mmCIF file of C-alpha atoms and ligand atoms in Angstrom:
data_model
loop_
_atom_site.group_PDB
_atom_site.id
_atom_site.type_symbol
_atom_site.label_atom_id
_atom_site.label_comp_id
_atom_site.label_asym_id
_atom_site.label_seq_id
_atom_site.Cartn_x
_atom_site.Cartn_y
_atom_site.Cartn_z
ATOM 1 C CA UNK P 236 9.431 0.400 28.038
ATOM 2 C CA UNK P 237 7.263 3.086 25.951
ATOM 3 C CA UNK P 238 7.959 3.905 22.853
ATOM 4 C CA UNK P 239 6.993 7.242 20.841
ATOM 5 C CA UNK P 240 6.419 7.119 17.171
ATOM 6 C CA UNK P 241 6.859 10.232 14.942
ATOM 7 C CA UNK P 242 5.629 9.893 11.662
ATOM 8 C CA UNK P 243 6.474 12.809 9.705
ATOM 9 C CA UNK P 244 5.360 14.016 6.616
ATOM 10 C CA UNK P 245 5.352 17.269 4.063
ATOM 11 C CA UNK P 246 2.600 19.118 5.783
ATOM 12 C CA UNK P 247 0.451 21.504 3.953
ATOM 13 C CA UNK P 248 -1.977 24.408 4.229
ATOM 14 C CA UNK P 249 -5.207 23.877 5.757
ATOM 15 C CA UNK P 250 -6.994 26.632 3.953
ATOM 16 C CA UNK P 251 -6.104 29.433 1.454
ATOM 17 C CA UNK P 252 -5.008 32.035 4.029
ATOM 18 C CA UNK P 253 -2.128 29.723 5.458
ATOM 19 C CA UNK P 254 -0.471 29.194 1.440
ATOM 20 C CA UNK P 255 1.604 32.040 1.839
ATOM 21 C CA UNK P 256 3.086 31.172 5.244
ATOM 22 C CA UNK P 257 3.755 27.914 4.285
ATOM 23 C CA UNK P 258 5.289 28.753 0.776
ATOM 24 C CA UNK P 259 7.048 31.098 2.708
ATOM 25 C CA UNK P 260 8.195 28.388 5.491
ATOM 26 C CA UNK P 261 9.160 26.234 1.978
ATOM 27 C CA UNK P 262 11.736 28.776 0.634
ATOM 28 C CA UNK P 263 13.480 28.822 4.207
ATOM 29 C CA UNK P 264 11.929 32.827 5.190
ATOM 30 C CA UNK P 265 11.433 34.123 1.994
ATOM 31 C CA UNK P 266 8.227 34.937 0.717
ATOM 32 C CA UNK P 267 7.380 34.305 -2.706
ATOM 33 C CA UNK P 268 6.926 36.920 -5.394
ATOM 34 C CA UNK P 269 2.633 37.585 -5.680
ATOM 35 C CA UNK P 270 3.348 35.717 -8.908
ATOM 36 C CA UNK P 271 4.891 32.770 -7.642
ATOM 37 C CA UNK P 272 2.199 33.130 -4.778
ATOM 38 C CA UNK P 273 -0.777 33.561 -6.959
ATOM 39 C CA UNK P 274 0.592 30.370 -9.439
ATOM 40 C CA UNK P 275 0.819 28.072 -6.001
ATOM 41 C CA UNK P 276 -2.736 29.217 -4.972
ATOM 42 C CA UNK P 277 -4.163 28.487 -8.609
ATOM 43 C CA UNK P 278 -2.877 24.672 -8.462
ATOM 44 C CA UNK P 279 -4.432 24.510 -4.757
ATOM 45 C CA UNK P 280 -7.881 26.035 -6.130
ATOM 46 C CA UNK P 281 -7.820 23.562 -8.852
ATOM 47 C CA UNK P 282 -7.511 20.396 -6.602
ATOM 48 C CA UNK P 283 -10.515 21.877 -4.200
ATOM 49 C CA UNK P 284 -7.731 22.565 -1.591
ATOM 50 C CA UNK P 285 -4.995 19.821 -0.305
ATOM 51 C CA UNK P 286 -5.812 16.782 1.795
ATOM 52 C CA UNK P 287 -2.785 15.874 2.943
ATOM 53 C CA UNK P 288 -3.115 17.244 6.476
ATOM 54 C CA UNK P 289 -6.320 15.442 7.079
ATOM 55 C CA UNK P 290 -4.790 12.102 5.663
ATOM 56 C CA UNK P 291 -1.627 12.166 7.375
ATOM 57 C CA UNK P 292 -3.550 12.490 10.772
ATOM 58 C CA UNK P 293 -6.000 9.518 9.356
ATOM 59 C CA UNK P 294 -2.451 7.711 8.636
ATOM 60 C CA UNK P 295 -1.203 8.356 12.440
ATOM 61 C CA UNK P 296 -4.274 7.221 14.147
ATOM 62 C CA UNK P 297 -4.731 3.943 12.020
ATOM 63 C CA UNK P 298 -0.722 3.398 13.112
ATOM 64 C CA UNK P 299 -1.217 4.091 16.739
ATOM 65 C CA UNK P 300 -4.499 2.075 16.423
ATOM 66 C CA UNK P 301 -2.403 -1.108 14.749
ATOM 67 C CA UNK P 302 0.448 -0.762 17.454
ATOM 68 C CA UNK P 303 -2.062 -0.528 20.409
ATOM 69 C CA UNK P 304 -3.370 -3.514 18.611
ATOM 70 C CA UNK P 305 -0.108 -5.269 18.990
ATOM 71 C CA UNK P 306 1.480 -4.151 21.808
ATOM 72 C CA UNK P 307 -1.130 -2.647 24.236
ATOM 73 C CA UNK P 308 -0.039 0.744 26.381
ATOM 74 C CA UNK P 309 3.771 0.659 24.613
ATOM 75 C CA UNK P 310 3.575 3.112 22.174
ATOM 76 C CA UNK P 311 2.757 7.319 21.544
ATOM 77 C CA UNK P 312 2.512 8.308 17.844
ATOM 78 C CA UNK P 313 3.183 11.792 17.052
ATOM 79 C CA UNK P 314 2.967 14.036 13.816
ATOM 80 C CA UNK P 315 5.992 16.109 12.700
ATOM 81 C CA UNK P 316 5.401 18.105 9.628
ATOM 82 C CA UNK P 317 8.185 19.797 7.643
ATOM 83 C CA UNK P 318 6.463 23.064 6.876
ATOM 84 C CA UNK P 319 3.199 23.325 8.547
ATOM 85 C CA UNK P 320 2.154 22.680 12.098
ATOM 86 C CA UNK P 321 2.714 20.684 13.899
ATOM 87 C CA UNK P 322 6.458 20.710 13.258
ATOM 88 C CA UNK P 323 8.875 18.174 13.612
ATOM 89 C CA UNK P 324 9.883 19.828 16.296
ATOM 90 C CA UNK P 325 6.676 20.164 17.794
ATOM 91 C CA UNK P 326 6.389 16.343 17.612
ATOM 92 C CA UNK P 327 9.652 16.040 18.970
ATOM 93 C CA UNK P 328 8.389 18.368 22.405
ATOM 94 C CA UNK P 329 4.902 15.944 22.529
ATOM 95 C CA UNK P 330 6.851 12.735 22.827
ATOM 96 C CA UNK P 331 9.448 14.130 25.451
ATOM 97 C CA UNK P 332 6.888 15.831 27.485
ATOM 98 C CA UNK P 333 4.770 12.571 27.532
ATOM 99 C CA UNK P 334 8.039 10.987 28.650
ATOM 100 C CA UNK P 335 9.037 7.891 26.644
ATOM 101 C CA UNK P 336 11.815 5.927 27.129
ATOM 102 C CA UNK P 337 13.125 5.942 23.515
ATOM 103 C CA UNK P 338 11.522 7.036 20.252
ATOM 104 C CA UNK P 339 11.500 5.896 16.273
ATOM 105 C CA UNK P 340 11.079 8.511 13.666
ATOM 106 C CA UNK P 341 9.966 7.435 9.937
ATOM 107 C CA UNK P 342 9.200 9.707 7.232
ATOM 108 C CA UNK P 343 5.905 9.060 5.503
ATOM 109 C CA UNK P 344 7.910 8.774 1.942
ATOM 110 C CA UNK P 345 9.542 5.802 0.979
ATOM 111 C CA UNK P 346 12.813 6.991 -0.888
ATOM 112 C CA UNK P 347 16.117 7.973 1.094
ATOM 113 C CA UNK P 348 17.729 11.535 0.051
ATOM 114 C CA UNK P 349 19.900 13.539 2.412
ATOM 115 C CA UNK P 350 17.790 16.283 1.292
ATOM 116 C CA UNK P 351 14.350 14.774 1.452
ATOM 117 C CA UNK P 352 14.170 12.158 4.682
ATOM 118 C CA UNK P 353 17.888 13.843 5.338
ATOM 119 C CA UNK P 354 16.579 16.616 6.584
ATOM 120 C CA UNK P 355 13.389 15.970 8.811
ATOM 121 C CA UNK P 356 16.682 13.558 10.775
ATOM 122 C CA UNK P 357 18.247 16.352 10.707
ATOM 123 C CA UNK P 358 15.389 18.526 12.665
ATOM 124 C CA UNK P 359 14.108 15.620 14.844
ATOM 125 C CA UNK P 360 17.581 14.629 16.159
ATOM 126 C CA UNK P 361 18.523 18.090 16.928
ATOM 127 C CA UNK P 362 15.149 18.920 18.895
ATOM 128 C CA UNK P 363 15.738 15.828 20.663
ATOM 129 C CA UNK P 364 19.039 16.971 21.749
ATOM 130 C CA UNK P 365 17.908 20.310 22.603
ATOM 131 C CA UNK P 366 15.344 18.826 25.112
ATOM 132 C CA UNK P 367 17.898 16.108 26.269
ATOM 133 C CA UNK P 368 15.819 12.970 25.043
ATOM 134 C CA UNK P 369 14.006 10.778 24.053
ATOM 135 C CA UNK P 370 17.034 8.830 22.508
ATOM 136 C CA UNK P 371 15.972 8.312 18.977
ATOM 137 C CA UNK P 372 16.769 6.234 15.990
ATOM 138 C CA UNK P 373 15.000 6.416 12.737
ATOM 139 C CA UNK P 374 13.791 4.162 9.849
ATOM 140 C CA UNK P 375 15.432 5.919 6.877
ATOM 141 C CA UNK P 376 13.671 4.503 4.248
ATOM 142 C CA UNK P 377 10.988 1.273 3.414
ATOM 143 C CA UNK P 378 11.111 1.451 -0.937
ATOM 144 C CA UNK P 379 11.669 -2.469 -0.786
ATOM 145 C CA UNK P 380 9.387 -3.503 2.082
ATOM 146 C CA UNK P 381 6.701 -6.350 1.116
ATOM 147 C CA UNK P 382 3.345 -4.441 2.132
ATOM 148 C CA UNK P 383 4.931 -1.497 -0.166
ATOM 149 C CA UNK P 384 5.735 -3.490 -3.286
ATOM 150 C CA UNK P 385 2.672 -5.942 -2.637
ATOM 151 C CA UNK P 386 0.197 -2.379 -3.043
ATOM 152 C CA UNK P 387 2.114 -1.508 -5.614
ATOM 153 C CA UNK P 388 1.675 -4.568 -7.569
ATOM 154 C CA UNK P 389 -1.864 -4.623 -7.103
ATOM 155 C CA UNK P 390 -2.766 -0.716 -7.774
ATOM 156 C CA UNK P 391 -0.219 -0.312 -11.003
ATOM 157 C CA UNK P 392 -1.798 -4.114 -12.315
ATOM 158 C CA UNK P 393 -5.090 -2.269 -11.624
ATOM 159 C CA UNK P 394 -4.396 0.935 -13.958
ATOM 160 C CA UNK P 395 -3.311 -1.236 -16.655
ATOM 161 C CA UNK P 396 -5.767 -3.042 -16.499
ATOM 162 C CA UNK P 397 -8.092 -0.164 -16.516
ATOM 163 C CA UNK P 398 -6.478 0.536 -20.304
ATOM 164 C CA UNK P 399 -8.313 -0.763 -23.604
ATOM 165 C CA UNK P 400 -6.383 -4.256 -24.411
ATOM 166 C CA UNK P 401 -5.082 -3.301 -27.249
ATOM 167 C CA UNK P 402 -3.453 -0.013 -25.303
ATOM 168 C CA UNK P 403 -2.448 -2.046 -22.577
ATOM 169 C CA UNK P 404 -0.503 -4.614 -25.017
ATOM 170 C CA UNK P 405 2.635 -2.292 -24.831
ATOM 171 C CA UNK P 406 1.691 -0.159 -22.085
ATOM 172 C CA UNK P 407 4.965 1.784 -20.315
ATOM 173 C CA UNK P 408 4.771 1.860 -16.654
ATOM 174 C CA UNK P 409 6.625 5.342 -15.344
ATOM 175 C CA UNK P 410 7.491 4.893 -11.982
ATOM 176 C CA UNK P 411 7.885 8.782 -10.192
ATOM 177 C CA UNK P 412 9.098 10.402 -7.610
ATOM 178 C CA UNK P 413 9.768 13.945 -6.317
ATOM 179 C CA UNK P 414 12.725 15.564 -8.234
ATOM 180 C CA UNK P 415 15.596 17.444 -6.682
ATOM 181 C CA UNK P 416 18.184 19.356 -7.835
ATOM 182 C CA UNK P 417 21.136 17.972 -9.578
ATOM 183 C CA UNK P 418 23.790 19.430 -7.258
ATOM 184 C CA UNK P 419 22.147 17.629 -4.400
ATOM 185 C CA UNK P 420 21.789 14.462 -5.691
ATOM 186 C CA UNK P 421 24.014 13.574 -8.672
ATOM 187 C CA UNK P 422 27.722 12.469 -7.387
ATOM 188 C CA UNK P 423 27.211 12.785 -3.849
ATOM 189 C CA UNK P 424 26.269 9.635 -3.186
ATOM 190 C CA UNK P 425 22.949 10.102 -2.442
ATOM 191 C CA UNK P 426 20.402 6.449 -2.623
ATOM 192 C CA UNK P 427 17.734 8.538 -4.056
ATOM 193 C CA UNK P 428 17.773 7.692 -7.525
ATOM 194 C CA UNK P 429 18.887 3.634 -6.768
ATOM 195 C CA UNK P 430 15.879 3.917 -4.732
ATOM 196 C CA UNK P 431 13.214 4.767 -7.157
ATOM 197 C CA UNK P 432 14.716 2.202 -9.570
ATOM 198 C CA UNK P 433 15.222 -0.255 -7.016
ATOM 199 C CA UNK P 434 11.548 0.366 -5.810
ATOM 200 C CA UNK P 435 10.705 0.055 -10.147
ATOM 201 C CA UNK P 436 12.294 -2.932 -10.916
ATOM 202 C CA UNK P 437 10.812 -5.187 -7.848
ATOM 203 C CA UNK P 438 7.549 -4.005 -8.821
ATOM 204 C CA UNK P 439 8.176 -5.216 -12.567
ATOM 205 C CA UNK P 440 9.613 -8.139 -11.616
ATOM 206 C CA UNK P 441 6.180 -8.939 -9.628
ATOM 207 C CA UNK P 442 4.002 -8.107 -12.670
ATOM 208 C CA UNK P 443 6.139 -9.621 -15.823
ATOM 209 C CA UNK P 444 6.458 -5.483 -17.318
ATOM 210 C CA UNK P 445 7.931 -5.551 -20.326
ATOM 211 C CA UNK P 446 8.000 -1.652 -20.529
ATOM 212 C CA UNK P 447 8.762 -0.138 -17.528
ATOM 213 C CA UNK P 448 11.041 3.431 -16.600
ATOM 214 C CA UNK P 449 11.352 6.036 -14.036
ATOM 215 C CA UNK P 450 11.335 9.435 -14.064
ATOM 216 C CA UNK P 451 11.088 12.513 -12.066
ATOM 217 C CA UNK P 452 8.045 14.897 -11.187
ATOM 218 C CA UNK P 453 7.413 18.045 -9.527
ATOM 219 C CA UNK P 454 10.723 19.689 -9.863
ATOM 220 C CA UNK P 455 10.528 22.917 -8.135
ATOM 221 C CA UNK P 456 10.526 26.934 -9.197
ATOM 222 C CA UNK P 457 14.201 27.435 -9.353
ATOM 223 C CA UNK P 458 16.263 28.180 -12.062
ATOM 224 C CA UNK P 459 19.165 25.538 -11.288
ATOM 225 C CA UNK P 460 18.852 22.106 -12.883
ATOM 226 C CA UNK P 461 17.055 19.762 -11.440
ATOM 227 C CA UNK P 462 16.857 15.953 -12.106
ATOM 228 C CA UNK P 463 15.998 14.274 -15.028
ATOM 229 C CA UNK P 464 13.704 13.013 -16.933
ATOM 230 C CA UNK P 465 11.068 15.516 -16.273
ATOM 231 C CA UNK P 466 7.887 12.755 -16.425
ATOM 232 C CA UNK P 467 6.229 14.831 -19.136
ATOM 233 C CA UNK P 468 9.075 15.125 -20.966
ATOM 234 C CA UNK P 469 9.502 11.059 -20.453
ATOM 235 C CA UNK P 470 5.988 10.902 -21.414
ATOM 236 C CA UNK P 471 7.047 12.575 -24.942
ATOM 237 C CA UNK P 472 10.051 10.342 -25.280
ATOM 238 C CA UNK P 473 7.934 6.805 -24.186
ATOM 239 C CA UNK P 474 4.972 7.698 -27.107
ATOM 240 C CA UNK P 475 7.801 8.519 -29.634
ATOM 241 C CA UNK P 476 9.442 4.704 -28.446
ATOM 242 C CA UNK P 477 5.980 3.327 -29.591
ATOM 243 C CA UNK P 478 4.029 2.898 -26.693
ATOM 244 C CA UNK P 479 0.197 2.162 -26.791
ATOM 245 C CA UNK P 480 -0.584 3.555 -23.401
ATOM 246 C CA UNK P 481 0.830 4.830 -20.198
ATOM 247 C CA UNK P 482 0.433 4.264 -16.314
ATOM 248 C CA UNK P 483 2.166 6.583 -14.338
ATOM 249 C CA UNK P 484 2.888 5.578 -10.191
ATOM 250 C CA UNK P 485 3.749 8.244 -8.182
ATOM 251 C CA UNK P 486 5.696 5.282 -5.641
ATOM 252 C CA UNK P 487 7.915 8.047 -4.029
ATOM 253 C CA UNK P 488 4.601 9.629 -2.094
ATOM 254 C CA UNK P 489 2.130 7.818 -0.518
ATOM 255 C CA UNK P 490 -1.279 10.516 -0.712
ATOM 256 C CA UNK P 491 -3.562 12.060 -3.303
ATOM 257 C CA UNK P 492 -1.866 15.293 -2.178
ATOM 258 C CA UNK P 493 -1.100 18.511 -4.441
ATOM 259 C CA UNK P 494 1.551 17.178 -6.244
ATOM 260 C CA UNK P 495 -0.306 13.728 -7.186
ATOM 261 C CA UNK P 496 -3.798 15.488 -8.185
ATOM 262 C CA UNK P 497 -2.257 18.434 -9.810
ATOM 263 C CA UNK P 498 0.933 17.215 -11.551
ATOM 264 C CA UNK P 499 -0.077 14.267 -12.571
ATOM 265 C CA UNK P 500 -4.185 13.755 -12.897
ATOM 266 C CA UNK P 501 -3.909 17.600 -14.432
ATOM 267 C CA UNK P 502 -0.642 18.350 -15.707
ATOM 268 C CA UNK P 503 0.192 14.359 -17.349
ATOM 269 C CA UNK P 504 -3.230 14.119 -17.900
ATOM 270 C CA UNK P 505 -3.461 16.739 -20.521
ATOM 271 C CA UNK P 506 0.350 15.748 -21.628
ATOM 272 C CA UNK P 507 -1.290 12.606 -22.586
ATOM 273 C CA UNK P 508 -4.154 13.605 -24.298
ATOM 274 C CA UNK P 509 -1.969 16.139 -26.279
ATOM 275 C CA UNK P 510 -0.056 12.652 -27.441
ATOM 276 C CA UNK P 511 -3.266 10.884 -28.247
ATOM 277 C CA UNK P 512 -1.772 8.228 -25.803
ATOM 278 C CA UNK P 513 -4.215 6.134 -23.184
ATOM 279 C CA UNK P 514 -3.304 7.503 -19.534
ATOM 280 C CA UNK P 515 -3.600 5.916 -15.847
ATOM 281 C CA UNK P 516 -2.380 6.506 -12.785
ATOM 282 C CA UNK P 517 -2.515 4.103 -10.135
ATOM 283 C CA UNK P 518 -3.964 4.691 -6.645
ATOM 284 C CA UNK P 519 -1.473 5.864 -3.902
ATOM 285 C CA UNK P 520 -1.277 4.630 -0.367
ATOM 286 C CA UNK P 521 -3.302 7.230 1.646
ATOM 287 C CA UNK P 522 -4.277 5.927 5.126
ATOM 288 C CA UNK P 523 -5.527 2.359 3.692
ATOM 289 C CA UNK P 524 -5.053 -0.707 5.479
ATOM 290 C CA UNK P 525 -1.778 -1.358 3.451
ATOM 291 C CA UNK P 526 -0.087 1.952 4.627
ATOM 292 C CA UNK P 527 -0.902 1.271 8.448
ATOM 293 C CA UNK P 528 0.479 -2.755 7.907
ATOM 294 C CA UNK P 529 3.563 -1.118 5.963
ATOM 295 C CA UNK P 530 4.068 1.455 8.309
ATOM 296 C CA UNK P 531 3.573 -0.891 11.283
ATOM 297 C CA UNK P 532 5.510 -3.512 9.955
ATOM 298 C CA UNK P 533 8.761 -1.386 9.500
ATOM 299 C CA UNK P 534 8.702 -0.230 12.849
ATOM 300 C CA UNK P 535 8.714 -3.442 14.486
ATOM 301 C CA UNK P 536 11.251 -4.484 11.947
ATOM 302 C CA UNK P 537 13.296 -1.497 12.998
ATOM 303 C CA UNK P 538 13.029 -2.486 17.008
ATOM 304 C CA UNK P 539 13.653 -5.950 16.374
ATOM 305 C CA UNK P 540 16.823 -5.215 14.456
ATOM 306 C CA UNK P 541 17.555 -3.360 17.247
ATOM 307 C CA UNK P 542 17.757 -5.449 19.937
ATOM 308 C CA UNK P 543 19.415 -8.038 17.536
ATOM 309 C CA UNK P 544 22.417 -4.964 17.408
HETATM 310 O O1 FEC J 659 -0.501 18.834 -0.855
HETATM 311 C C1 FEC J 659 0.240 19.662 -0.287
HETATM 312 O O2 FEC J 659 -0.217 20.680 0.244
HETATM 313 C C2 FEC J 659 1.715 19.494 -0.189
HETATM 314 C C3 FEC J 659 2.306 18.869 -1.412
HETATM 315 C C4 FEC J 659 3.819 18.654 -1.391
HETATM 316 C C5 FEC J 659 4.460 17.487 -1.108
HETATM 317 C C6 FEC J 659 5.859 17.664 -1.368
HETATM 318 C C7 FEC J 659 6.800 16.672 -1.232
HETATM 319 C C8 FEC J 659 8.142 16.796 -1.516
HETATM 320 N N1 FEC J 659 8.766 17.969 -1.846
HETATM 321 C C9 FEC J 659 10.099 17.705 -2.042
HETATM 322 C C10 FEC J 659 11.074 18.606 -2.394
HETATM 323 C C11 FEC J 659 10.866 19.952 -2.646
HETATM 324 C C12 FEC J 659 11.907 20.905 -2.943
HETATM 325 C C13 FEC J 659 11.295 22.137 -3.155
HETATM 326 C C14 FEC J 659 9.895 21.942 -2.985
HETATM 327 C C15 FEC J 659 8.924 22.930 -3.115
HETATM 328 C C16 FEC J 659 7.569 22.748 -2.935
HETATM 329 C C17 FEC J 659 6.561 23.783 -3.097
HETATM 330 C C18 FEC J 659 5.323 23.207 -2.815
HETATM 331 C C19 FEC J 659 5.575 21.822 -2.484
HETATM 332 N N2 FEC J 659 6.936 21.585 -2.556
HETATM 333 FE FE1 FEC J 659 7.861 19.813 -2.145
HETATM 334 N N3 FEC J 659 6.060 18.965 -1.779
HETATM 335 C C20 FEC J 659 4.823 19.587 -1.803
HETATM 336 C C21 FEC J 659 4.588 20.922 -2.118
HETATM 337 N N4 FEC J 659 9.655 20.629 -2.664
HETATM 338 C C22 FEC J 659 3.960 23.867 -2.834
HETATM 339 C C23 FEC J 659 6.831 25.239 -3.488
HETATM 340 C C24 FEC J 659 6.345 25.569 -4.865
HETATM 341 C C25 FEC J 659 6.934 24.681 -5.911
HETATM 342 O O3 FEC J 659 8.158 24.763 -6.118
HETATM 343 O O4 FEC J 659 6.153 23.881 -6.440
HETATM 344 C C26 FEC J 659 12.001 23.468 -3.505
HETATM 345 C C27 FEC J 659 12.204 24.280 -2.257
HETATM 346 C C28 FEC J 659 13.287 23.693 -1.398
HETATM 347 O O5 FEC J 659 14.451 23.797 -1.783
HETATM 348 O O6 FEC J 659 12.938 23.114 -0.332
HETATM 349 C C29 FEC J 659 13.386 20.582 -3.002
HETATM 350 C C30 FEC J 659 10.322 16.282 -1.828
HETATM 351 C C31 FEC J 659 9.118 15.719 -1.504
HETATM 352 C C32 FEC J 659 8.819 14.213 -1.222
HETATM 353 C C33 FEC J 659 9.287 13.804 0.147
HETATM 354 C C34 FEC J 659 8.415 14.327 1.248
HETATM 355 O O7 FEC J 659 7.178 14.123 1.217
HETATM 356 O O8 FEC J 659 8.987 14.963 2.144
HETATM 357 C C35 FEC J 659 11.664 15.553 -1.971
HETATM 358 C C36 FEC J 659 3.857 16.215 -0.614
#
């Protein structure tokens, strides 16, 4: 039996003239203001342009390269991007024109929300239907699996370790991920915020943390409310609480992308030095060995559970 894979993930511009198509894709058809525009375009000049297109394709071949590994001539990995090409549904179209007999779609972001992983479902099961086939189930989320929480531990021991001793002594850990807005998320019975705790507290149990949170980054450019604590308003609160140092882990991504190098190595960065507080981030995922076994893992997880069903 084959199998196709679609790994999907945020998708970004490739260079500056494709920001305003995909900002554009982002608000659902409506382009931004030239101010809203010109703000995006600033963070992207400021990072030397995003890499997360070139590391989610790095991330796709090291998977296909680990399955091959395992399972010679059984499985086709595709990439299915939420707002850049290729689309989900242009992944969707490459795995039923190659023909598989079933396919497994997993988002390349840990954390379950209907309207994060929710959605690219959403797309992937509805161009699959549209086509008639493959059949396909999905891996909804992987926030507790081992390779996950086993980089975790070693990257966020790493960045505190990185701190002065005497800033590490009381050192809070501030585990992130992307926010969304309250209406979405707050009594609805979305997993999203268990999630990122759950995700938080495995990782401090692992490492003995004393002083450990979670908060929210990123929130977007609209004026409803969106999800609290705002990490560098958390940041505030954590040096007020008498912290000696801080180590923030973006857990709910897993690449250097815009809104790791930008929001967090610029915008906490200068939050911290503002508070006179010792700052570290710890490493994300990217395409590393652990992301490919993490990924890899999961999906044979998925199709063993499968055939247990
Ligand atoms: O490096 C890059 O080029 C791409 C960085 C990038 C990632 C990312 C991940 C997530 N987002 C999530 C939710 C929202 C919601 C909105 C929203 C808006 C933006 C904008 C940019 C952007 N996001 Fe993003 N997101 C990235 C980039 N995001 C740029 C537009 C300007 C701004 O507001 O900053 C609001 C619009 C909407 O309603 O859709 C909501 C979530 C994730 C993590 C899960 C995932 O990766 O899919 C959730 C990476």
């Amino acid at each position: 039996m084959s199998t196709g894979i679609l790994l999907m993930a945020y998708g970004s511009p490739r260079t500056p003239d494709e920001i305003e198509a995909y900002y554009t894709h982002i608000r659902r058809g409506r382009p931004p203001t030239p101010e809203l525009l010109e703000e995006l375009r600033e963070r992207y000049e400021a990072i030397g342009g995003s890499k997360l297109d070139e590391i989610t394709r790095a991330q796709a071949a090291g998977v296909a390269a680990e399955l091959e590994r395992r399972h010679p001539g059984e499985f086709v990995v595709e990439i299915g991007n939420k707002h850049a090409p290729p689309f989900v549904e242009d992944g969707v179209r490459a795995l039923h024109d190659k023909g598989v007999d079933r396919a497994i779609g997993l988002v390349l972001a840990p954390h379950y929300s209907q309207y994060s992983v929710g959605q690219y479902v959403t797309r992937a099961q509805a161009a699959a239907e549209e086509l008639g086939g493959p059949p396909f189930s999905f891996v909804e989320s992987w926030h507790l699996d081992e390779g996950y929480l086993a980089f975790l531990e070693a990257t966020v021991g790493a960045a505190l370790s990185s701190l002065e001793p005497a800033a590490r002594e009381d050192a809070e850990v501030i585990f992130t991920a992307h926010s969304l807005p309250e209406r979405l998320v707050l009594n609805t019975g979305d997993p999203y915020p268990d999630q990122l705790r759950e995700t938080a507290e495995a990782v401090a149990a692992r490492l003995g943390l004393r002083r450990f949170s979670t908060a929210w980054q990123s929130a977007g450019r609209t004026p409803e409310p969106w999800i609290g604590p705002d990490v560098l308003d958390h940041m505030d609160a954590v040096a007020a609480a008498g912290a000696t140092g801080i180590v923030v882990c973006s857990c709910g991504f897993t690449v250097d992308h815009l809104e790791v190098l930008y929001d967090v190595d610029v915008e906490c960065v200068a939050r911290a030095r503002a508070l006179g507080i010792p700052f570290a981030r710890s490493a994300s995922l990217n395409a590393g060995p652990e992301l490919i076994a993490t990924v890899s893992d999961a999906l044979f997880a998925h199709i063993a559970a499968q055939q247990v069903a």
